[in-house]
Coordinates of C-alpha atoms in Angstrom, one line a residue:
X1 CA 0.0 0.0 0.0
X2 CA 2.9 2.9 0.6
X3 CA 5.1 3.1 -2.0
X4 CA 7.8 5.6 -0.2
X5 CA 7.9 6.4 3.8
X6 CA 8.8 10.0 5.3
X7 CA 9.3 11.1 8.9
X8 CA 6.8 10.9 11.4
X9 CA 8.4 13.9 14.2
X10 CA 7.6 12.7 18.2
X11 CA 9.6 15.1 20.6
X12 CA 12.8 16.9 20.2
X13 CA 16.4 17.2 21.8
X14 CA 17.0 20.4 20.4
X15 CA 17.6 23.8 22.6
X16 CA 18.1 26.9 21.5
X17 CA 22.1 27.9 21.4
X18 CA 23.8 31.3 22.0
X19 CA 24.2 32.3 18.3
X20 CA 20.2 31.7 17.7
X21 CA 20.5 28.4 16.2
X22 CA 18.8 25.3 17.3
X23 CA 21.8 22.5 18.7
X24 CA 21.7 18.7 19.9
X25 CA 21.4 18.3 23.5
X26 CA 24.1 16.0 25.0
X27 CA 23.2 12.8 26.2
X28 CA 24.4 13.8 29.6
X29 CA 20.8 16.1 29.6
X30 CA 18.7 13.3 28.7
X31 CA 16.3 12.6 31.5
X32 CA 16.4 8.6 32.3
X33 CA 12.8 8.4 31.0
X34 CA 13.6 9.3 27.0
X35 CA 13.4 6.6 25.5
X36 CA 15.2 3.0 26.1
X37 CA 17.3 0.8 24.1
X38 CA 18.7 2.2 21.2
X39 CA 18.1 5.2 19.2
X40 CA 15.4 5.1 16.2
X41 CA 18.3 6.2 14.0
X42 CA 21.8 6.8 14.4
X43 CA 22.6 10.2 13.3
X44 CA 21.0 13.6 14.2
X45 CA 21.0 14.8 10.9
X46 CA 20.0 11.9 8.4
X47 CA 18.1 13.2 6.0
X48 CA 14.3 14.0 6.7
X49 CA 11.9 14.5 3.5
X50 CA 8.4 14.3 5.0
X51 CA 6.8 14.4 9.0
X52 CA 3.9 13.3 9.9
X53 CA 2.3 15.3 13.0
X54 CA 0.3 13.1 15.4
X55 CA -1.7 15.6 17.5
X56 CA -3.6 13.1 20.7
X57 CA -6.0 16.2 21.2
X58 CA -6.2 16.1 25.3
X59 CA -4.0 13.7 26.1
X60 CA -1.3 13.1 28.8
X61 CA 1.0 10.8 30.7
X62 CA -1.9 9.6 32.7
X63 CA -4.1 8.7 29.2
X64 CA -0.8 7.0 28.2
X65 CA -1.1 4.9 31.9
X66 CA -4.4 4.5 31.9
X67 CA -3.8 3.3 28.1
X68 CA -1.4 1.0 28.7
X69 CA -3.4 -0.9 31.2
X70 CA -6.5 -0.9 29.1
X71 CA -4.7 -2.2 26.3
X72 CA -2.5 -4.9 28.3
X73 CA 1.1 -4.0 27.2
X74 CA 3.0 -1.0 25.9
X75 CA 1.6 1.0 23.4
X76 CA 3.2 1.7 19.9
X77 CA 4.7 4.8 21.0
X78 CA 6.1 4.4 24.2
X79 CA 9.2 2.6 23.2
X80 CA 9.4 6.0 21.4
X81 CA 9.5 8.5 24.3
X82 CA 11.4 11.5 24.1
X83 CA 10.5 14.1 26.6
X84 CA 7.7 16.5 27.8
X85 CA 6.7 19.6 26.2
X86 CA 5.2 22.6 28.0
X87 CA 1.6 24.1 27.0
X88 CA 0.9 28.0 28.4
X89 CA -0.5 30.2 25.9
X90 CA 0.0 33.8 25.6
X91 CA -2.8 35.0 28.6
X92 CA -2.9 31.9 30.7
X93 CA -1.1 29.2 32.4
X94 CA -3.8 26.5 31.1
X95 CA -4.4 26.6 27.0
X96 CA -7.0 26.0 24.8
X97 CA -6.5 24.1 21.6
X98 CA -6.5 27.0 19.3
X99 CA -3.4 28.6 21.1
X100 CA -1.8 25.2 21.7
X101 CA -1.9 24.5 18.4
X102 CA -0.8 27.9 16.8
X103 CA 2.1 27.1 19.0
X104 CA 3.2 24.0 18.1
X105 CA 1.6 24.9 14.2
X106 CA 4.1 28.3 13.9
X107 CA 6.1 28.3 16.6
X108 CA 4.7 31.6 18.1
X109 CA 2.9 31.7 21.1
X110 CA -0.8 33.8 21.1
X111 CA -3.6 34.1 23.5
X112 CA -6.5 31.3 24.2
X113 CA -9.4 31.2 21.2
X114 CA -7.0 32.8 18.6
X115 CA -6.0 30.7 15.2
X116 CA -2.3 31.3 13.5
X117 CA -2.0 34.6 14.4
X118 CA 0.1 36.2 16.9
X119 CA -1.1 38.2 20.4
X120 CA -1.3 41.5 18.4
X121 CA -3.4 39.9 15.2
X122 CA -0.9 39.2 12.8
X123 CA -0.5 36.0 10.7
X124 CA 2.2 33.9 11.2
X125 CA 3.2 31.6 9.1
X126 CA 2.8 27.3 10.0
X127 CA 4.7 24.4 9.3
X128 CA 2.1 23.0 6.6
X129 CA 2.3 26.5 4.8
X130 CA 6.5 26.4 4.4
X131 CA 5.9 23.1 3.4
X132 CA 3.8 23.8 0.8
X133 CA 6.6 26.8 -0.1
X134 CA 9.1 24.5 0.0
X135 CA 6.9 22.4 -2.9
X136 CA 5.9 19.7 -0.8
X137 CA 2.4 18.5 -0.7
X138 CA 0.6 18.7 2.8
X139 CA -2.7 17.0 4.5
X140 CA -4.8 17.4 7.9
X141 CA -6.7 14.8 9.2
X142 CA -8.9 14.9 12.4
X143 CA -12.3 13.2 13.7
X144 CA -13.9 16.4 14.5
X145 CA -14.7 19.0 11.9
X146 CA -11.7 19.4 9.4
X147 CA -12.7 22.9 10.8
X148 CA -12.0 22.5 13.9
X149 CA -9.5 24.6 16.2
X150 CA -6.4 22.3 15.9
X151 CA -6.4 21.3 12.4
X152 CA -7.6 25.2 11.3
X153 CA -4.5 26.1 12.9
X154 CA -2.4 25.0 10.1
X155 CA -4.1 26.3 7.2
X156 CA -6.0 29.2 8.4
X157 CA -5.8 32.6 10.3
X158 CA -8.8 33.7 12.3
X159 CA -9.6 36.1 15.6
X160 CA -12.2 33.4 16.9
X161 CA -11.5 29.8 16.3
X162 CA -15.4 29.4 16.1
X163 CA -15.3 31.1 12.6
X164 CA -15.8 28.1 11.0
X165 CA -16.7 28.7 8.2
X166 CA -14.3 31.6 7.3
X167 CA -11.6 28.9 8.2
X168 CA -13.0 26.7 5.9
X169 CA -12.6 29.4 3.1
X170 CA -9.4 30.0 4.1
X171 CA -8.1 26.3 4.2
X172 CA -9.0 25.7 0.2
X173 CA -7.3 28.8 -0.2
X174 CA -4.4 27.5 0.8
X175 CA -4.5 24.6 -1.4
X176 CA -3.9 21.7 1.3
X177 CA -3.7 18.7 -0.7
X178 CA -5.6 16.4 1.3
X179 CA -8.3 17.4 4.1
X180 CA -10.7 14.4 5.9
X181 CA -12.8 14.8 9.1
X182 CA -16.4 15.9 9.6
X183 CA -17.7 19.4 9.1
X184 CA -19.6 19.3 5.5
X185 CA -21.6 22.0 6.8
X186 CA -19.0 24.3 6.8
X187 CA -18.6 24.1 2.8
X188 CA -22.1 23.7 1.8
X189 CA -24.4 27.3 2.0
X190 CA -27.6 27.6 3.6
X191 CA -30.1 26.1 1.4
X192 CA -28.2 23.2 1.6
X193 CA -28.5 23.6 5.9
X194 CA -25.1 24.6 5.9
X195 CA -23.1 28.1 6.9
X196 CA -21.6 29.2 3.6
X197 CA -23.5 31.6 1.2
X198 CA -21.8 29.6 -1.7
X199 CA -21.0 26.0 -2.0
X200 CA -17.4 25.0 -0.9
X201 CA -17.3 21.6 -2.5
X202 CA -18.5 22.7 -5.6
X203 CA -15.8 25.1 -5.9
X204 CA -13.2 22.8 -4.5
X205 CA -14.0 19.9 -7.3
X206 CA -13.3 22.9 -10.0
X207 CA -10.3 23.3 -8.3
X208 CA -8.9 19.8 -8.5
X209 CA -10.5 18.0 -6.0
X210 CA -12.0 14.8 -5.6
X211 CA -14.5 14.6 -3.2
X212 CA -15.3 11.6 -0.8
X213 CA -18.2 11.2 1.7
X214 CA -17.9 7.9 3.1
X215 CA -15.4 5.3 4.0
X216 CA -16.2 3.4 0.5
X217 CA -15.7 6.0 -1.7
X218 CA -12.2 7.5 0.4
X219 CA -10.8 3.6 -0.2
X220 CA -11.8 3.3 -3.6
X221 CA -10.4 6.9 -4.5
X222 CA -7.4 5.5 -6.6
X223 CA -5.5 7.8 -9.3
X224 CA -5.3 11.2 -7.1
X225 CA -1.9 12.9 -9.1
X226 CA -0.8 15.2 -6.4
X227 CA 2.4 15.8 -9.0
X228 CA -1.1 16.9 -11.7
X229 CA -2.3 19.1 -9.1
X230 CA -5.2 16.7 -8.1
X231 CA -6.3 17.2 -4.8
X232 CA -8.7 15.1 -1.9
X233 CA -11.4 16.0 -0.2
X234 CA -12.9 13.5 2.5
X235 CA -16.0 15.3 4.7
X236 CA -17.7 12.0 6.7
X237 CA -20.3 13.8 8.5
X238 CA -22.2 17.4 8.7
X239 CA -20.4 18.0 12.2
X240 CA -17.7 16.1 13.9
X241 CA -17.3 12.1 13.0
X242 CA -19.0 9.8 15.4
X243 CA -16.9 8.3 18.7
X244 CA -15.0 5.1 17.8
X245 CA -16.9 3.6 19.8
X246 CA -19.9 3.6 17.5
X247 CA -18.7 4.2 14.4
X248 CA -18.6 0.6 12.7
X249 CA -22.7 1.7 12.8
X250 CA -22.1 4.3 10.3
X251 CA -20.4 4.8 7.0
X252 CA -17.6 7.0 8.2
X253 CA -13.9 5.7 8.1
X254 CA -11.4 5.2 11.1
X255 CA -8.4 7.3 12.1
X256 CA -6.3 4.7 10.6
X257 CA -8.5 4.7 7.3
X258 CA -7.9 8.0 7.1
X259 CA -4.1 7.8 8.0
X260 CA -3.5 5.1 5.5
X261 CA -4.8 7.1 2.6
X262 CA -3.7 10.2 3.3
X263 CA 0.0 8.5 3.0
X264 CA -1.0 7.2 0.0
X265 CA -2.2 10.3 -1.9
X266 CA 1.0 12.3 -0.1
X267 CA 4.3 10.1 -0.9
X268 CA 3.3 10.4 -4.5
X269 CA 5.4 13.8 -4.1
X270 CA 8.7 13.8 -4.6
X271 CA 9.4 16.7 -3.1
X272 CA 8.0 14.8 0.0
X273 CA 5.1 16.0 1.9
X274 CA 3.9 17.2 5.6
X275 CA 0.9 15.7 7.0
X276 CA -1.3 16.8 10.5
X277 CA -3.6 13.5 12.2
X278 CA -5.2 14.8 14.9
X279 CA -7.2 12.0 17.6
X280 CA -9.9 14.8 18.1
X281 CA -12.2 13.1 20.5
X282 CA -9.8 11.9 23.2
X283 CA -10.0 15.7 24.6
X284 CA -14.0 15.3 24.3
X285 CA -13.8 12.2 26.2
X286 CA -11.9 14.2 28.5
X287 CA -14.2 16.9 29.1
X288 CA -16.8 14.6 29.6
X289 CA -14.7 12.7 32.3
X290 CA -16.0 9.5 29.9
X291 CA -12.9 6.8 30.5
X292 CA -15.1 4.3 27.9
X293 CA -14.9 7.2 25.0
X294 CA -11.0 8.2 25.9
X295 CA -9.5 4.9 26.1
X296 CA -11.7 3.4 22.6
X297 CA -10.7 7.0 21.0
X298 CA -7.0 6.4 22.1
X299 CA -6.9 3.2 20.9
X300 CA -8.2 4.0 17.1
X301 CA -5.6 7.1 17.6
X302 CA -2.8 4.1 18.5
X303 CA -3.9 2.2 15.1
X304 CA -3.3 5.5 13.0
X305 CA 0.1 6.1 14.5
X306 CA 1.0 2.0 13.5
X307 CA 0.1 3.2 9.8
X308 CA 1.9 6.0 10.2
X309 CA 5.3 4.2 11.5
X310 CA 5.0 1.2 9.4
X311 CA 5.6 3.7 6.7
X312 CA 8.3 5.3 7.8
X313 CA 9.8 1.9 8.7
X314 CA 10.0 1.7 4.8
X315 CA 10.8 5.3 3.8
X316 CA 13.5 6.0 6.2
X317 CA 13.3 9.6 5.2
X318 CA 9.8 10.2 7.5
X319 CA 10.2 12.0 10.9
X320 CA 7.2 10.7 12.8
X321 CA 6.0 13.3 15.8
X322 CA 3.3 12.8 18.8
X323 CA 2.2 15.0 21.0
X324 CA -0.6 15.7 22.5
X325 CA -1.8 19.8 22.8
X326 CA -2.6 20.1 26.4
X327 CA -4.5 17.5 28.8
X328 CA -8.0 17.7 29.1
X329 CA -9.8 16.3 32.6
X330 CA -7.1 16.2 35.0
X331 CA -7.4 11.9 34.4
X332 CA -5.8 10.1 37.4
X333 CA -4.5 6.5 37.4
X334 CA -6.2 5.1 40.6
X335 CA -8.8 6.8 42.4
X336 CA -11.3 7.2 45.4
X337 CA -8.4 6.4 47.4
X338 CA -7.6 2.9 46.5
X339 CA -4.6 1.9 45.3
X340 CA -5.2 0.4 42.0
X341 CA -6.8 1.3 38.1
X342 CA -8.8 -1.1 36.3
X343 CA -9.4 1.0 33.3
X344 CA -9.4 -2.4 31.4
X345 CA -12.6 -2.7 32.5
X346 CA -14.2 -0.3 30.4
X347 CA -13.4 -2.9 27.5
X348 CA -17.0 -4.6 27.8
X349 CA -19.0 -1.2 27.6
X350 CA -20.5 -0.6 24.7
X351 CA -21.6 3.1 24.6
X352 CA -20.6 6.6 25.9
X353 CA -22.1 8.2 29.1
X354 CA -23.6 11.0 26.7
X355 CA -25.4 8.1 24.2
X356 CA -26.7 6.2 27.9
X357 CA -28.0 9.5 28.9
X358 CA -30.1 9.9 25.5
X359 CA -31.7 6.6 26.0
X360 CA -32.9 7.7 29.6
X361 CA -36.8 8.6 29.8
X362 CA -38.2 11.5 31.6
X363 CA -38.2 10.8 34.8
X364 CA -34.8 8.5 34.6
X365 CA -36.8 5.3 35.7
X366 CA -34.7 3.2 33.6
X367 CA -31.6 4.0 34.6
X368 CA -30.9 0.6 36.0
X369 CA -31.8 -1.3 32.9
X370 CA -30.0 1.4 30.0
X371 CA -26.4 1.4 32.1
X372 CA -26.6 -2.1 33.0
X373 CA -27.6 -3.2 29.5
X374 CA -24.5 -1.0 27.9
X375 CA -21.9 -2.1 30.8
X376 CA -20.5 -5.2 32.6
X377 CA -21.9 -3.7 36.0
X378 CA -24.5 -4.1 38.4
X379 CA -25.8 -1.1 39.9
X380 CA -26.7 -0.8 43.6
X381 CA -30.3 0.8 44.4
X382 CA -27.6 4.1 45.5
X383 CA -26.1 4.5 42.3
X384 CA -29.0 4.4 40.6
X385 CA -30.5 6.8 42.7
X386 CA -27.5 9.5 41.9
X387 CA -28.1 8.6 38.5
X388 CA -31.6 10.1 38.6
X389 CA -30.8 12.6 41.2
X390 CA -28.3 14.3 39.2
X391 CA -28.1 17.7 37.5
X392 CA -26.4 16.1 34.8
X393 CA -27.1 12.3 34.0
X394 CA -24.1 12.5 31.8
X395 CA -21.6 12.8 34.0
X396 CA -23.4 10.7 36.8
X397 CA -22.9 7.5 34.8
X398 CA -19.4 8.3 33.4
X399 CA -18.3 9.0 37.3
X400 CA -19.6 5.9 37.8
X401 CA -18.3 3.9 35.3
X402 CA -15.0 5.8 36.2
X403 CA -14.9 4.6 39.9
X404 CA -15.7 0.8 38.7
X405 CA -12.7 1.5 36.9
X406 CA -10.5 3.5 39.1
X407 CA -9.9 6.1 36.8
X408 CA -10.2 9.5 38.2
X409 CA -11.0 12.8 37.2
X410 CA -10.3 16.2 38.7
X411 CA -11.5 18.7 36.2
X412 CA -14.0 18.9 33.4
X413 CA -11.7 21.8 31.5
X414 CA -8.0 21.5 30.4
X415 CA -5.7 21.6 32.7
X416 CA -1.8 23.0 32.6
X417 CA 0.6 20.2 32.8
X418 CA 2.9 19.4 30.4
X419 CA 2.9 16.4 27.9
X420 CA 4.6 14.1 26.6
X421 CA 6.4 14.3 23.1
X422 CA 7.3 11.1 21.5
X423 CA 9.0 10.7 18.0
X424 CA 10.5 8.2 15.6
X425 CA 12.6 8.7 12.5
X426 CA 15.5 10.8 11.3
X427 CA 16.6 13.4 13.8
X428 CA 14.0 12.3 16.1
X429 CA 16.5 12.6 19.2
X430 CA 16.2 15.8 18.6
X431 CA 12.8 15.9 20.5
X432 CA 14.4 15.2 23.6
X433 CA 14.6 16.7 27.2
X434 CA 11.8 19.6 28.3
X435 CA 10.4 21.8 25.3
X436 CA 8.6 24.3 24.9
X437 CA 5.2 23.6 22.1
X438 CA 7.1 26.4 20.2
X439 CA 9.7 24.1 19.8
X440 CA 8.2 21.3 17.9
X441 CA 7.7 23.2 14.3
X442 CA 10.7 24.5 14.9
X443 CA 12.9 21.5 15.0
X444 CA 10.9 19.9 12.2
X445 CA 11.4 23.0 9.8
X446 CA 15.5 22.1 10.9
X447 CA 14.9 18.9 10.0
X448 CA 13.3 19.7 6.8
X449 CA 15.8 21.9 6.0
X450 CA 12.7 24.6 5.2
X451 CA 12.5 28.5 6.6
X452 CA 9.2 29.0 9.4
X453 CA 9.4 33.0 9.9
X454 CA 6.4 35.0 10.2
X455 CA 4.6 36.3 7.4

């Protein structure tokens, strides 16, 4: 299926040196938790041709934990650890996405809600847009709306990351080669129930587009010439794609579907290419303090990073980077005081707390049978009294699904800590030690070899 690999970019070991210019750490710095056995690669400046961005929207240490449990050994990436990134924005200690990701988008830090442009409103230029100035061809990926504050970060330049669909506009404008996630509202106008005045996909098929709508067609679109200028357009739902959890019921594709043909289309380039996967939901999960939703969302996010490293296994040019933007839910490994997590447990329930919550009649008198239909446990006559008691059913049933689990929660925002950043490929020592998000384009444009100034 991939013909040529590039580099998939994890974490860095760079740090900024006296003259200005971005140096290699000594191993000396290393912190005893980057990485074990032997590098990915032996040199720190082995030629890189294309990295592939792997954005875990919300995730953190704990998720990995947590994650690691659930799943029953290490993850892909963990043998791929390279150190910890920090996430403030411009106006506060904790971020929201659209700062986070102008940050580690342009390496410029702006204020919370703001999209690719600095703290005083001007546009700075992102790693996918000197990519594409450098000749290479360039693709975002995500399960929310291809709209959506961390993939509109990279191809678009907006006040109010709810602009959706100005940033829409703006993102065929800037000729990315391949775009799939939800949001085919924001490119149809409203007679169609959409937000444009004109239709987007219309315009982007005269343009050189293909465009896809479900997981048949994105498989079965073969012959896409990015060399010819032919471009793909993949928009699964009106909003955001469906949780993994239920989205064998529909026609959409997986992360990894996604992933896997976004490669395909990409390495056709021979200039090489830069490509953005974002694992949208696992932040949603987060905020809804859902461990079912997080850990099934992380999982299809670990199934797109194997695509993604299998071909730069082949390539040997591809930098392959992950990190997640910020945390979401202050997640805890072990909770209500007992010294354990059993966040495997959440493997045998088969909906999120939100879709429970939906099936719930008015006065909640079937609690009992809806969460013990979609879950392994057996409710006591308190919990489902909570259940119906509570303000917010929601978050009643995914608190208790959480303590079953022992997976705790301390927030339903983002919270501040900082992340881990895990790469393989070329250079990708070069991730290594504490960052700032800043830092991540940064030492990819290095490794590129490709200028990231502001515009």
């Amino acid at each position: 299926m991939f013909k040529k690999l590039s580099i998939i970019a994890l974490g860095t070991g760079l740090i900024l040196g006296a003259g200005g210019g971005w140096v290699q750490q000594a191993d000396a710095q290393k912190p005893d938790w980057a990485g074990k056995g032997k590098p990915d690669h032996a040199g720190p400046k082995e030629k890189v041709e294309n990295v592939i961005y792997m954005i875990p929207d919300g995730f953190n240490a704990d998720y990995a934990t947590n994650y690691r449990w659930y799943k029953g050994e290490d993850a892909v990436w963990d043998e791929h650890l390279k150190g910890l990134h920090k996430t403030y924005s411009e106006d506060s200690r904790v971020t929201d996405s659209a700062a986070a990701g102008t940050a580690m988008a342009s390496g410029v830090k702006t204020t919370n809600g703001t999209v690719g442009l600095d703290e005083e409103g001007n546009e700075v230029e992102t790693i996918l847009e000197a990519s594409e100035d450098q000749g290479k061809s360039t693709g975002l990926v995500a399960t929310s709306t291809i709209t959506h504050a961390t993939p509109a970060v990279f191809a678009s330049h907006v006040e109010s990351r709810d602009n959706e669909a100005e940033i829409a506009k703006q993102m065929l404008a800037n000729d990315v080669d391949v775009m799939l996630g939800g949001g085919k509202d924001f490119f149809v106008p409203e007679s169609e129930g959409g937000e444009q005045e004109e239709n987007l996909i219309e315009q982007a098929k005269e343009e050189g587009y293909t465009s896809v709508e479900t997981q048949e067609e994105l498989m079965d679109a073969d012959d896409i010439d990015v060399e010819d200028g032919e471009k793909l357009l993949g928009l699964f739902a009106d909003g955001p794609l469906n949780p993994e959890i239920d989205r064998e019921s529909t026609e959409q594709p997986s992360l990894s579907d996604m992933t896997e043909r976004s490669i395909d289309v990409l390495e056709q380039d021979k200039d090489g290419f830069f490509l953005m996967v974002e694992g949208s939901q696992i932040d949603w999960a987060g905020h809804d303090n859902d461990p079912t939703w997080a850990m099934k969302d992380t999982e299809a996010f670990e199934q797109a990073v194997e695509k993604a490293i299998e071909f730069a296994e082949e390539d040997g040019n591809t930098l392959v980077v992950i990190a997640g933007d910020h945390e979401t839910g202050g997640m805890t490994v072990g909770s209500n005081g007992v010294y354990d997590t059993k966040p495997e447990l959440v493997k045998d329930v088969t909906a999120t707390g939100a879709a429970m919550a939906e099936e719930l009649n008015e006065d909640r008198s079937n609690v009992e049978e809806v969460v013990e239909d979609h879950t392994p446990f057996d409710l006591t006559e308190e919990d489902v009294q909570t259940i119906q008691e509570a303000e917010d059913p929601k978050m009643a049933i995914n608190h208790y699904i959480s303590d079953e689990a022992l997976v705790g929660w301390t927030s339903s925002a983002h919270t501040g800590v900082d992340i881990p950043v895990y790469a393989y490929g070329p250079q990708s020592d070069s991730f290594s030690g504490l960052l700032d998000n800043t830092d991540l384009p940064k030492i990819m444009a290095e490794a590129m070899k490709i200028d990231l100034a502001d515009k």
